[in-house]
Coordinates of C-alpha atoms in Angstrom, one line a residue:
Chain A
M1 CA -29.4 16.2 -11.3
T2 CA -26.1 18.1 -11.5
D3 CA -23.6 17.4 -14.2
I4 CA -21.2 15.7 -11.8
E5 CA -24.0 13.5 -10.4
T6 CA -24.9 12.5 -14.0
R7 CA -21.2 11.6 -14.7
I8 CA -20.9 9.6 -11.6
R9 CA -24.1 7.7 -12.1
D10 CA -23.1 6.9 -15.7
S11 CA -19.7 5.6 -14.6
F12 CA -21.3 3.7 -11.7
A13 CA -23.7 2.0 -14.1
R14 CA -20.8 0.7 -16.1
Q15 CA -19.2 -1.0 -13.1
S16 CA -20.6 -4.6 -13.3
M17 CA -19.2 -5.4 -9.8
M18 CA -21.5 -2.8 -8.3
Q19 CA -24.5 -4.5 -9.9
T20 CA -23.2 -7.9 -8.7
L21 CA -23.2 -6.5 -5.1
G22 CA -26.5 -4.8 -5.5
A23 CA -24.9 -1.4 -4.7
E24 CA -26.7 1.9 -5.4
I25 CA -25.7 5.5 -5.2
D26 CA -27.6 7.3 -2.5
E27 CA -26.1 10.8 -2.5
V28 CA -23.7 12.9 -4.5
S29 CA -22.6 16.3 -3.3
E30 CA -19.3 18.2 -3.6
G31 CA -16.6 16.2 -1.8
K32 CA -19.0 13.5 -0.6
V33 CA -20.7 10.4 -2.1
V34 CA -22.8 7.9 -0.3
I35 CA -23.3 4.3 -1.6
T36 CA -25.6 1.6 -0.1
A37 CA -25.6 -2.1 -0.6
P38 CA -27.8 -5.0 0.8
I39 CA -26.0 -7.9 2.4
L40 CA -27.0 -10.3 -0.3
P41 CA -26.8 -14.1 0.3
S42 CA -24.1 -14.0 -2.4
S43 CA -21.9 -11.4 -0.6
R44 CA -21.1 -13.2 2.6
Q45 CA -18.2 -14.8 4.5
Q46 CA -18.2 -18.1 6.4
H47 CA -20.2 -16.7 9.4
D48 CA -23.0 -15.4 7.1
V49 CA -22.3 -11.7 7.7
A50 CA -21.0 -9.4 5.0
H51 CA -17.7 -10.2 3.5
A52 CA -14.9 -7.7 4.1
A53 CA -14.7 -7.3 0.4
L54 CA -18.3 -5.8 0.4
S55 CA -17.3 -3.1 2.8
F56 CA -14.1 -2.5 0.8
A57 CA -16.0 -2.4 -2.5
I58 CA -18.5 0.3 -1.5
G59 CA -16.1 2.2 0.7
D60 CA -13.5 2.4 -2.0
T61 CA -16.1 3.3 -4.7
A62 CA -17.7 6.0 -2.5
A63 CA -14.3 7.5 -1.7
G64 CA -13.3 7.4 -5.4
Y65 CA -16.4 9.2 -6.6
A66 CA -16.1 11.7 -3.8
A67 CA -12.7 12.5 -5.3
L68 CA -14.2 12.7 -8.8
T69 CA -16.5 15.6 -7.6
K70 CA -13.3 17.7 -7.2
M71 CA -11.8 16.9 -10.6
P72 CA -12.2 18.6 -14.0
D73 CA -14.7 17.1 -16.5
D74 CA -12.1 15.5 -18.7
Q75 CA -10.7 13.3 -15.9
E76 CA -11.5 10.0 -14.3
V77 CA -10.4 8.6 -11.0
M78 CA -8.4 5.6 -10.0
T79 CA -7.5 4.2 -6.6
A80 CA -3.8 4.3 -6.0
E81 CA -4.0 2.8 -2.5
I82 CA -6.5 2.4 0.3
K83 CA -6.5 0.9 3.8
I84 CA -9.4 -0.5 5.6
N85 CA -9.7 -1.1 9.4
L86 CA -12.6 -3.5 10.2
L87 CA -14.3 -2.6 13.5
A88 CA -17.2 -5.0 13.8
P89 CA -19.0 -7.7 11.8
G90 CA -21.1 -6.6 8.8
A91 CA -24.5 -7.6 10.2
G92 CA -27.7 -5.7 9.6
D93 CA -30.2 -4.9 6.9
Y94 CA -27.8 -3.2 4.6
L95 CA -24.4 -1.4 4.5
R96 CA -23.9 2.3 3.8
A97 CA -20.5 3.8 2.8
T98 CA -19.9 7.5 3.0
G99 CA -16.8 8.7 1.1
R100 CA -15.3 12.1 1.7
V101 CA -12.5 14.2 0.3
I102 CA -9.9 15.3 2.9
K103 CA -7.5 17.0 0.6
P104 CA -8.1 17.7 -3.1
G105 CA -5.1 18.1 -5.4
R106 CA -4.2 18.2 -9.0
R107 CA -2.1 15.0 -8.8
L108 CA -3.4 13.2 -5.7
V109 CA -6.7 13.4 -3.8
V110 CA -6.7 12.1 -0.2
V111 CA -10.0 10.5 0.9
T112 CA -11.6 8.6 3.7
A113 CA -14.7 6.5 4.0
E114 CA -16.9 5.2 6.8
V115 CA -19.0 2.1 6.4
H116 CA -22.0 1.6 8.7
A117 CA -24.2 -1.5 9.1
I118 CA -27.9 -0.3 9.2
T119 CA -31.0 -1.8 10.8
E120 CA -34.4 -0.2 11.4
S121 CA -33.3 0.9 14.9
S122 CA -29.6 1.3 14.7
E123 CA -26.5 2.2 12.7
K124 CA -23.1 0.8 13.6
L125 CA -19.7 1.9 12.3
I126 CA -18.1 -1.3 11.0
A127 CA -15.2 0.0 8.9
I128 CA -13.1 3.0 8.2
L129 CA -10.9 3.6 5.1
Q130 CA -8.1 6.1 4.3
G131 CA -6.7 6.3 0.8
T132 CA -5.3 8.1 -2.2
M133 CA -7.1 8.6 -5.5
V134 CA -5.3 9.8 -8.7
P135 CA -6.9 11.6 -11.7
V136 CA -6.4 10.0 -15.1
A137 CA -7.4 11.3 -18.5
K138 CA -10.8 10.1 -19.5
Q139 CA -10.8 7.1 -22.0
G140 CA -12.7 6.6 -25.2
Chain B
M1 CA -5.0 -33.4 1.9
T2 CA -3.6 -32.1 5.2
D3 CA -6.0 -31.3 8.1
I4 CA -5.3 -27.6 7.7
E5 CA -6.0 -27.7 4.0
T6 CA -9.3 -29.5 4.7
R7 CA -10.2 -26.8 7.3
I8 CA -9.4 -24.0 4.9
R9 CA -11.3 -25.5 2.0
D10 CA -14.4 -26.1 4.2
S11 CA -14.3 -22.5 5.4
F12 CA -13.7 -21.2 1.9
A13 CA -16.7 -23.2 0.6
R14 CA -18.9 -21.4 3.1
Q15 CA -17.9 -17.9 1.8
S16 CA -20.6 -17.1 -0.7
M17 CA -18.7 -14.1 -1.9
M18 CA -15.9 -16.4 -3.1
Q19 CA -18.4 -18.3 -5.2
T20 CA -19.9 -15.1 -6.5
L21 CA -16.4 -14.1 -7.7
G22 CA -15.6 -17.5 -9.1
A23 CA -12.6 -17.8 -6.8
E24 CA -10.8 -21.1 -6.1
I25 CA -8.1 -22.2 -3.7
D26 CA -5.0 -23.2 -5.7
E27 CA -2.5 -24.0 -3.0
V28 CA -2.3 -24.4 0.7
S29 CA 1.0 -24.8 2.5
E30 CA 2.4 -23.7 5.8
G31 CA 2.3 -19.9 5.9
K32 CA 1.2 -19.6 2.3
V33 CA -2.1 -19.8 0.4
V34 CA -2.8 -19.1 -3.3
I35 CA -6.3 -18.2 -4.6
T36 CA -7.2 -17.6 -8.2
A37 CA -10.3 -16.0 -9.8
P38 CA -11.4 -15.3 -13.3
I39 CA -12.2 -11.7 -14.3
L40 CA -15.9 -12.5 -14.7
P41 CA -18.1 -10.1 -16.7
S42 CA -19.8 -9.5 -13.3
S43 CA -16.6 -8.5 -11.5
R44 CA -15.5 -5.4 -13.5
Q45 CA -15.2 -1.7 -13.2
Q46 CA -16.1 1.0 -15.7
H47 CA -13.2 0.2 -18.1
D48 CA -14.0 -3.4 -18.3
V49 CA -11.0 -4.6 -16.3
A50 CA -11.2 -6.3 -12.9
H51 CA -12.7 -4.1 -10.1
A52 CA -10.2 -3.3 -7.3
A53 CA -12.6 -5.1 -5.0
L54 CA -11.8 -8.4 -6.8
S55 CA -8.0 -8.0 -6.2
F56 CA -8.9 -7.0 -2.6
A57 CA -11.2 -9.9 -2.1
I58 CA -8.8 -12.6 -3.1
G59 CA -5.7 -10.9 -1.7
D60 CA -7.3 -10.5 1.7
T61 CA -8.7 -14.0 1.7
A62 CA -5.4 -15.6 0.7
A63 CA -3.6 -13.6 3.4
G64 CA -6.2 -14.6 6.0
Y65 CA -6.0 -18.3 5.2
A66 CA -2.2 -18.1 5.2
A67 CA -2.5 -16.8 8.7
L68 CA -4.9 -19.6 9.6
T69 CA -2.2 -22.2 8.7
K70 CA -0.2 -20.8 11.7
M71 CA -3.1 -21.0 14.2
P72 CA -4.3 -23.7 16.6
D73 CA -7.2 -25.9 15.4
D74 CA -9.8 -24.2 17.6
Q75 CA -9.3 -20.8 16.1
E76 CA -10.5 -18.9 13.2
V77 CA -9.2 -15.8 11.6
M78 CA -10.5 -12.3 11.0
T79 CA -9.0 -9.3 9.2
A80 CA -8.2 -6.5 11.6
E81 CA -6.9 -4.2 8.8
I82 CA -5.3 -4.4 5.4
K83 CA -3.9 -2.0 2.9
I84 CA -3.8 -2.4 -0.8
N85 CA -1.6 -0.6 -3.3
L86 CA -2.9 -1.0 -6.9
L87 CA 0.0 -1.1 -9.4
A88 CA -1.7 -1.8 -12.8
P89 CA -5.1 -2.5 -14.3
G90 CA -6.5 -6.0 -13.7
A91 CA -6.4 -7.2 -17.3
G92 CA -5.7 -10.8 -18.3
D93 CA -7.1 -14.2 -18.3
Y94 CA -7.4 -14.5 -14.5
L95 CA -6.0 -13.1 -11.3
R96 CA -3.8 -15.0 -8.8
A97 CA -3.4 -13.9 -5.2
T98 CA -0.5 -15.3 -3.1
G99 CA -0.9 -14.7 0.7
R100 CA 2.0 -15.1 3.1
V101 CA 2.7 -14.9 6.8
I102 CA 5.4 -12.4 7.7
K103 CA 5.1 -12.7 11.5
P104 CA 2.9 -15.2 13.3
G105 CA 1.8 -14.4 16.8
R106 CA -0.7 -15.6 19.4
R107 CA -2.6 -12.3 19.2
L108 CA -1.8 -10.8 15.8
V109 CA -0.5 -12.3 12.6
V110 CA 1.1 -9.9 10.1
V111 CA 0.6 -10.9 6.5
T112 CA 1.2 -9.7 2.9
A113 CA -0.3 -10.7 -0.4
E114 CA 0.6 -10.2 -4.0
V115 CA -1.9 -10.2 -6.8
H116 CA -0.9 -11.0 -10.4
A117 CA -2.8 -10.8 -13.6
I118 CA -2.1 -13.9 -15.7
T119 CA -2.3 -14.5 -19.4
E120 CA -0.9 -17.5 -21.4
S121 CA 2.4 -15.7 -21.9
S122 CA 2.8 -13.4 -19.0
E123 CA 2.2 -12.6 -15.4
K124 CA 2.1 -9.1 -14.1
L125 CA 2.0 -7.8 -10.5
I126 CA -1.1 -5.7 -10.2
A127 CA -1.5 -5.2 -6.4
I128 CA 0.3 -5.7 -3.1
L129 CA -1.4 -5.9 0.3
Q130 CA 0.0 -5.6 3.9
G131 CA -2.3 -6.4 6.9
T132 CA -3.0 -7.8 10.3
M133 CA -5.1 -10.9 11.0
V134 CA -6.4 -11.8 14.5
P135 CA -7.3 -15.2 15.8
V136 CA -10.8 -15.6 17.2
A137 CA -12.4 -18.6 18.9
K138 CA -14.2 -20.9 16.5
Q139 CA -17.9 -20.5 16.4
G140 CA -20.7 -23.1 16.3
Chain C
M1 CA 30.4 6.8 -6.5
T2 CA 27.6 6.9 -9.1
D3 CA 25.8 10.2 -9.8
I4 CA 22.7 8.9 -8.2
E5 CA 24.5 7.9 -5.1
T6 CA 26.1 11.4 -4.9
R7 CA 22.7 13.0 -5.3
I8 CA 21.2 10.8 -2.6
R9 CA 24.1 11.4 -0.2
D10 CA 23.9 15.2 -0.7
S11 CA 20.1 15.2 -0.1
F12 CA 20.5 13.0 3.0
A13 CA 23.2 15.3 4.4
R14 CA 20.7 18.2 4.3
Q15 CA 18.1 16.2 6.4
S16 CA 18.8 17.4 10.0
M17 CA 16.4 14.7 11.3
M18 CA 18.7 12.0 10.0
Q19 CA 21.7 13.5 11.9
T20 CA 19.6 13.8 15.0
L21 CA 18.9 10.1 14.8
G22 CA 22.5 9.2 13.9
A23 CA 21.3 7.6 10.7
E24 CA 23.8 6.8 7.8
I25 CA 23.4 5.6 4.3
D26 CA 24.8 2.1 4.0
E27 CA 24.1 1.2 0.4
V28 CA 22.7 2.7 -2.8
S29 CA 21.9 0.6 -5.8
E30 CA 19.2 0.8 -8.5
G31 CA 15.9 0.4 -6.8
K32 CA 17.4 -0.3 -3.4
V33 CA 18.7 1.9 -0.5
V34 CA 19.9 0.7 2.9
I35 CA 20.0 3.1 5.9
T36 CA 21.3 2.2 9.4
A37 CA 20.8 4.0 12.7
P38 CA 22.0 3.3 16.3
I39 CA 19.4 3.1 19.0
L40 CA 20.6 6.3 20.7
P41 CA 19.7 7.1 24.3
S42 CA 17.7 10.0 22.7
S43 CA 15.7 7.8 20.3
R44 CA 13.8 5.6 22.7
Q45 CA 10.3 5.0 24.0
Q46 CA 9.2 4.4 27.6
H47 CA 10.6 0.8 27.8
D48 CA 14.0 1.9 26.6
V49 CA 13.9 0.3 23.2
A50 CA 13.8 2.1 19.9
H51 CA 10.8 4.4 19.4
A52 CA 8.5 3.4 16.5
A53 CA 9.3 6.8 15.0
L54 CA 12.9 5.7 14.5
S55 CA 11.9 2.6 12.5
F56 CA 9.5 4.8 10.6
A57 CA 12.1 7.5 9.9
I58 CA 14.7 5.3 8.5
G59 CA 12.2 2.9 6.7
D60 CA 10.4 5.9 5.0
T61 CA 13.7 7.5 4.1
A62 CA 15.2 4.3 2.7
A63 CA 12.1 3.7 0.6
G64 CA 12.0 7.3 -0.6
Y65 CA 15.6 7.2 -1.8
A66 CA 15.1 3.8 -3.4
A67 CA 12.3 5.5 -5.4
L68 CA 14.7 8.4 -6.3
T69 CA 17.1 5.9 -8.0
K70 CA 14.3 5.4 -10.6
M71 CA 13.6 9.0 -11.2
P72 CA 15.1 11.5 -13.7
D73 CA 17.9 13.9 -12.5
D74 CA 15.6 16.9 -12.3
Q75 CA 13.2 15.3 -9.8
E76 CA 13.0 14.9 -6.1
V77 CA 10.9 12.6 -4.1
M78 CA 8.1 13.1 -1.5
T79 CA 6.2 10.5 0.6
A80 CA 2.5 10.6 -0.3
E81 CA 1.6 7.9 2.2
I82 CA 3.2 5.0 4.0
K83 CA 2.0 2.3 6.4
I84 CA 4.1 0.6 9.0
N85 CA 3.4 -2.7 10.7
L86 CA 5.5 -3.2 13.9
L87 CA 6.4 -6.8 14.5
A88 CA 8.8 -6.8 17.5
P89 CA 10.4 -4.3 19.9
G90 CA 13.4 -2.4 18.5
A91 CA 16.1 -3.9 20.7
G92 CA 19.6 -4.6 19.5
D93 CA 22.9 -2.8 18.6
Y94 CA 21.4 -0.9 15.7
L95 CA 18.5 -0.8 13.2
R96 CA 18.9 -1.4 9.5
A97 CA 16.2 -0.3 7.0
T98 CA 16.2 -1.7 3.5
G99 CA 14.0 0.2 1.0
R100 CA 13.0 -1.2 -2.3
V101 CA 11.0 -0.1 -5.4
I102 CA 8.1 -2.5 -6.2
K103 CA 6.7 -0.5 -9.1
P104 CA 8.3 2.5 -10.6
G105 CA 6.1 5.0 -12.5
R106 CA 6.2 8.5 -13.9
R107 CA 3.6 9.8 -11.4
L108 CA 3.8 7.3 -8.5
V109 CA 6.4 4.9 -7.3
V110 CA 5.2 2.1 -5.0
V111 CA 7.8 1.0 -2.4
T112 CA 8.4 -1.2 0.5
A113 CA 10.9 -1.3 3.4
E114 CA 12.0 -3.8 5.9
V115 CA 13.5 -2.8 9.2
H116 CA 15.8 -5.2 11.1
A117 CA 17.2 -5.0 14.6
I118 CA 20.8 -6.1 14.5
T119 CA 23.2 -7.6 17.1
E120 CA 26.5 -9.3 16.7
S121 CA 24.9 -12.7 16.4
S122 CA 21.4 -12.0 15.1
E123 CA 19.1 -10.0 12.9
K124 CA 15.4 -9.7 13.6
L125 CA 12.7 -8.3 11.3
I126 CA 11.0 -5.7 13.5
A127 CA 8.9 -3.6 11.0
I128 CA 7.6 -3.7 7.4
L129 CA 6.4 -0.7 5.4
Q130 CA 4.4 -0.3 2.2
G131 CA 3.9 3.1 0.6
T132 CA 3.7 5.5 -2.3
M133 CA 6.4 8.1 -3.3
V134 CA 5.7 10.9 -5.8
P135 CA 8.2 12.7 -7.9
V136 CA 8.4 16.5 -7.6
A137 CA 10.3 19.1 -9.6
K138 CA 13.7 19.8 -7.9
Q139 CA 13.7 23.1 -5.9
G140 CA 16.3 25.8 -5.9
Chain D
M1 CA -4.9 16.1 37.1
T2 CA -6.9 12.9 36.6
D3 CA -5.2 9.6 37.2
I4 CA -5.1 8.7 33.5
E5 CA -3.5 12.1 32.7
T6 CA -0.9 11.4 35.4
R7 CA -0.2 8.0 33.9
I8 CA 0.1 9.3 30.4
R9 CA 2.4 12.2 31.5
D10 CA 4.6 9.8 33.4
S11 CA 4.9 7.5 30.4
F12 CA 5.5 10.4 28.0
A13 CA 8.3 11.7 30.2
R14 CA 10.1 8.4 29.9
Q15 CA 10.1 8.5 26.1
S16 CA 13.4 10.1 25.2
M17 CA 12.4 10.5 21.6
M18 CA 9.7 12.9 22.6
Q19 CA 12.2 15.1 24.4
T20 CA 14.6 14.9 21.4
L21 CA 11.7 16.3 19.3
G22 CA 10.7 18.9 21.9
A23 CA 7.2 17.4 22.0
E24 CA 4.7 18.2 24.8
I25 CA 1.3 16.9 25.9
D26 CA -1.2 19.6 25.4
E27 CA -4.5 17.9 26.4
V28 CA -5.7 14.6 27.7
S29 CA -9.4 13.7 27.8
E30 CA -11.3 10.4 27.4
G31 CA -10.5 9.1 24.0
K32 CA -8.5 12.1 22.9
V33 CA -4.9 13.3 23.4
V34 CA -3.2 16.3 21.9
I35 CA 0.6 16.6 21.5
T36 CA 2.5 19.6 20.1
A37 CA 6.0 19.9 18.9
P38 CA 8.1 22.8 17.5
I39 CA 9.8 22.3 14.1
L40 CA 13.3 22.3 15.6
P41 CA 16.3 22.9 13.4
S42 CA 17.2 19.3 14.2
S43 CA 13.8 17.8 13.0
R44 CA 13.9 18.8 9.4
Q45 CA 14.1 17.3 5.9
Q46 CA 16.2 18.5 3.0
H47 CA 13.9 21.5 2.2
D48 CA 14.0 22.8 5.8
V49 CA 10.4 21.9 6.7
A50 CA 9.4 19.3 9.3
H51 CA 10.5 15.7 8.5
A52 CA 7.6 13.3 7.9
A53 CA 9.0 11.4 10.9
L54 CA 8.1 14.3 13.1
S55 CA 4.4 14.2 12.0
F56 CA 4.5 10.5 12.4
A57 CA 6.1 10.5 15.8
I58 CA 3.6 12.9 17.4
G59 CA 0.6 11.6 15.5
D60 CA 1.4 8.0 16.5
T61 CA 2.1 9.0 20.1
A62 CA -1.1 11.1 20.4
A63 CA -3.2 8.2 18.9
G64 CA -1.5 5.7 21.3
Y65 CA -2.2 7.7 24.4
A66 CA -5.8 8.3 23.3
A67 CA -6.1 4.5 23.2
L68 CA -4.6 4.3 26.7
T69 CA -7.4 6.5 28.1
K70 CA -9.7 3.6 27.2
M71 CA -7.7 0.8 28.8
P72 CA -7.6 -0.6 32.4
D73 CA -4.9 0.7 34.8
D74 CA -2.7 -2.4 34.5
Q75 CA -2.3 -2.1 30.8
E76 CA 0.0 -0.2 28.5
V77 CA -0.3 0.4 24.8
M78 CA 1.7 -0.6 21.7
T79 CA 1.3 0.4 18.1
A80 CA 0.5 -2.6 16.0
E81 CA 0.3 -0.7 12.7
I82 CA -0.4 2.8 11.5
K83 CA -0.7 4.5 8.2
I84 CA 0.1 8.2 7.4
N85 CA -1.1 10.2 4.4
L86 CA 1.0 13.4 4.1
L87 CA -1.1 16.3 2.7
A88 CA 1.1 19.3 2.8
P89 CA 4.6 20.3 3.8
G90 CA 5.2 20.7 7.6
A91 CA 5.8 24.5 7.6
G92 CA 4.7 26.7 10.4
D93 CA 5.5 27.7 14.0
Y94 CA 4.8 24.3 15.4
L95 CA 2.9 21.1 14.7
R96 CA -0.1 19.8 16.7
A97 CA -1.3 16.2 16.6
T98 CA -4.7 15.2 17.8
G99 CA -5.2 11.5 18.5
R100 CA -8.7 10.0 18.8
V101 CA -10.2 6.6 19.6
I102 CA -12.6 5.4 16.9
K103 CA -13.3 2.0 18.3
P104 CA -12.1 0.8 21.7
G105 CA -11.8 -2.9 22.3
R106 CA -10.3 -5.4 24.8
R107 CA -7.8 -6.7 22.2
L108 CA -7.5 -4.0 19.6
V109 CA -8.2 -0.2 19.7
V110 CA -8.7 1.5 16.3
V111 CA -7.4 5.1 16.3
T112 CA -6.9 8.1 14.1
A113 CA -4.8 11.2 14.3
E114 CA -4.7 14.6 12.5
V115 CA -1.6 16.7 12.4
H116 CA -1.9 20.4 11.8
A117 CA 0.9 23.0 11.1
I118 CA 0.1 26.1 13.2
T119 CA 1.1 29.7 12.7
E120 CA -0.2 32.8 14.5
S121 CA -2.9 33.3 11.9
S122 CA -3.6 29.9 10.4
E123 CA -3.8 26.2 11.0
K124 CA -3.3 23.7 8.1
L125 CA -4.0 20.0 8.1
I126 CA -0.8 18.4 7.0
A127 CA -1.2 14.7 7.8
I128 CA -3.8 12.1 8.7
L129 CA -3.2 8.7 10.4
Q130 CA -5.3 5.6 10.8
G131 CA -4.0 2.7 12.9
T132 CA -4.4 -0.1 15.5
M133 CA -3.2 0.0 19.1
V134 CA -2.9 -3.2 21.2
P135 CA -3.0 -3.3 25.0
V136 CA -0.1 -5.1 26.7
A137 CA 0.4 -6.0 30.4
K138 CA 2.3 -3.2 32.2
Q139 CA 6.0 -4.0 32.7
G140 CA 8.1 -3.6 35.9

């Protein structure tokens, strides 16, 4: 595992929200991070499909860690802002969020993410995100 | 309780994600809905404050139900898109999201939400959201 | 005129796009800037009302200068990102954009703007914006 | 020229703002429209590079017409909302906006656009947009 992947997996493991949602890191490469999550019985909206907050949570987190792959070791990442367009209901076996860096920078990193709903035979784009991550000095 | 408040509380009770996050409806009035949520040990990010997805979840839901107060009885609401700007860490006793309708419409309802972090002695604005809700025919 | 108003009016005068659109600064106060613009024959879309880019241009500029009122003298402001929701057609005698600071900061300033279409007897909210401004060292 | 290209060019020709900015349609294909614009002396901000409103204007318009390529003949398109992240100053010989449909729909069309600054020897991504277009019945 590369150093950056270790850093990201350590940080991810400290995010209790990610455990609550059953999310896992699937891939870490430079400028790209993939996170998957099941559509747990506890993560749904009133029509029994994935809550928009699940797509947001893994999309935002994948985009944030994608940004972190472009930052120095002594930095962490925070979301300044992010927008999500929801394209289709979150129905399927699980969701997969792919975060990517569009423009790295010392002060701001512009990112996007795509969220797909996956079944054995299909994958459907259900949300797209576009946002801004900011580096912050690592704490503690 | 008004009819619309009953409808919103029924719908909210069917959203398992809201229970997972410990969220509750605090107020329903025409064009405005307030939702609160504790910062559960299971809703945090790596620095032990509220995960951005918690602010998103209750902000989006408060804004969506605010939109529903302006729709006919046979309609439900879906988020088309929403953007969140995060202003400060989610630290405090609990979070409170206030959703409001800016522009009702037959096809689109434009909404905003503010999320505050609350302690006994203070309340701090930690996120603002701006989005679009769409009416959909009620299912089932 | 206060120093900050002088700085803003000087900067505004160097923006040729603002002259092209006939825009004028109407008010500068701490954390708030108001800009107006006629709906020129040259600023329209295919139905002869104001082009969305006119609302964007004055909304973004009002929000940016509102941010500048909160920054040190040796700084300038740039838009990192901004989102516009369009609520109604831009029809009227002129447009008025009111930019406000929601959260000042050393590295990021979160802003909003409202754009109204004005006639002798009415004013109608036609667009809302929410965005992020960043301070940059003054050039030249 | 295809019917849809004729419709788009006719509509574009009625947008006086596009003439004011010197914008031209470069390409129309299904789900994709490309618009270019010079950085006119009259389209600049205070540092003499392209005003953000120029990137917005051509990005929004390219995305809107891309959406129109997916709509029935008796419909027109309006921007419901769009967000722009600005990545770099608008310096170069001209700007080129490429609008694309991400998700067509009867009620909403989700779109993106990329804006590049072009010189003889380079092209640089300077802005990305993500938004929602809505079909409306054709007027007149």
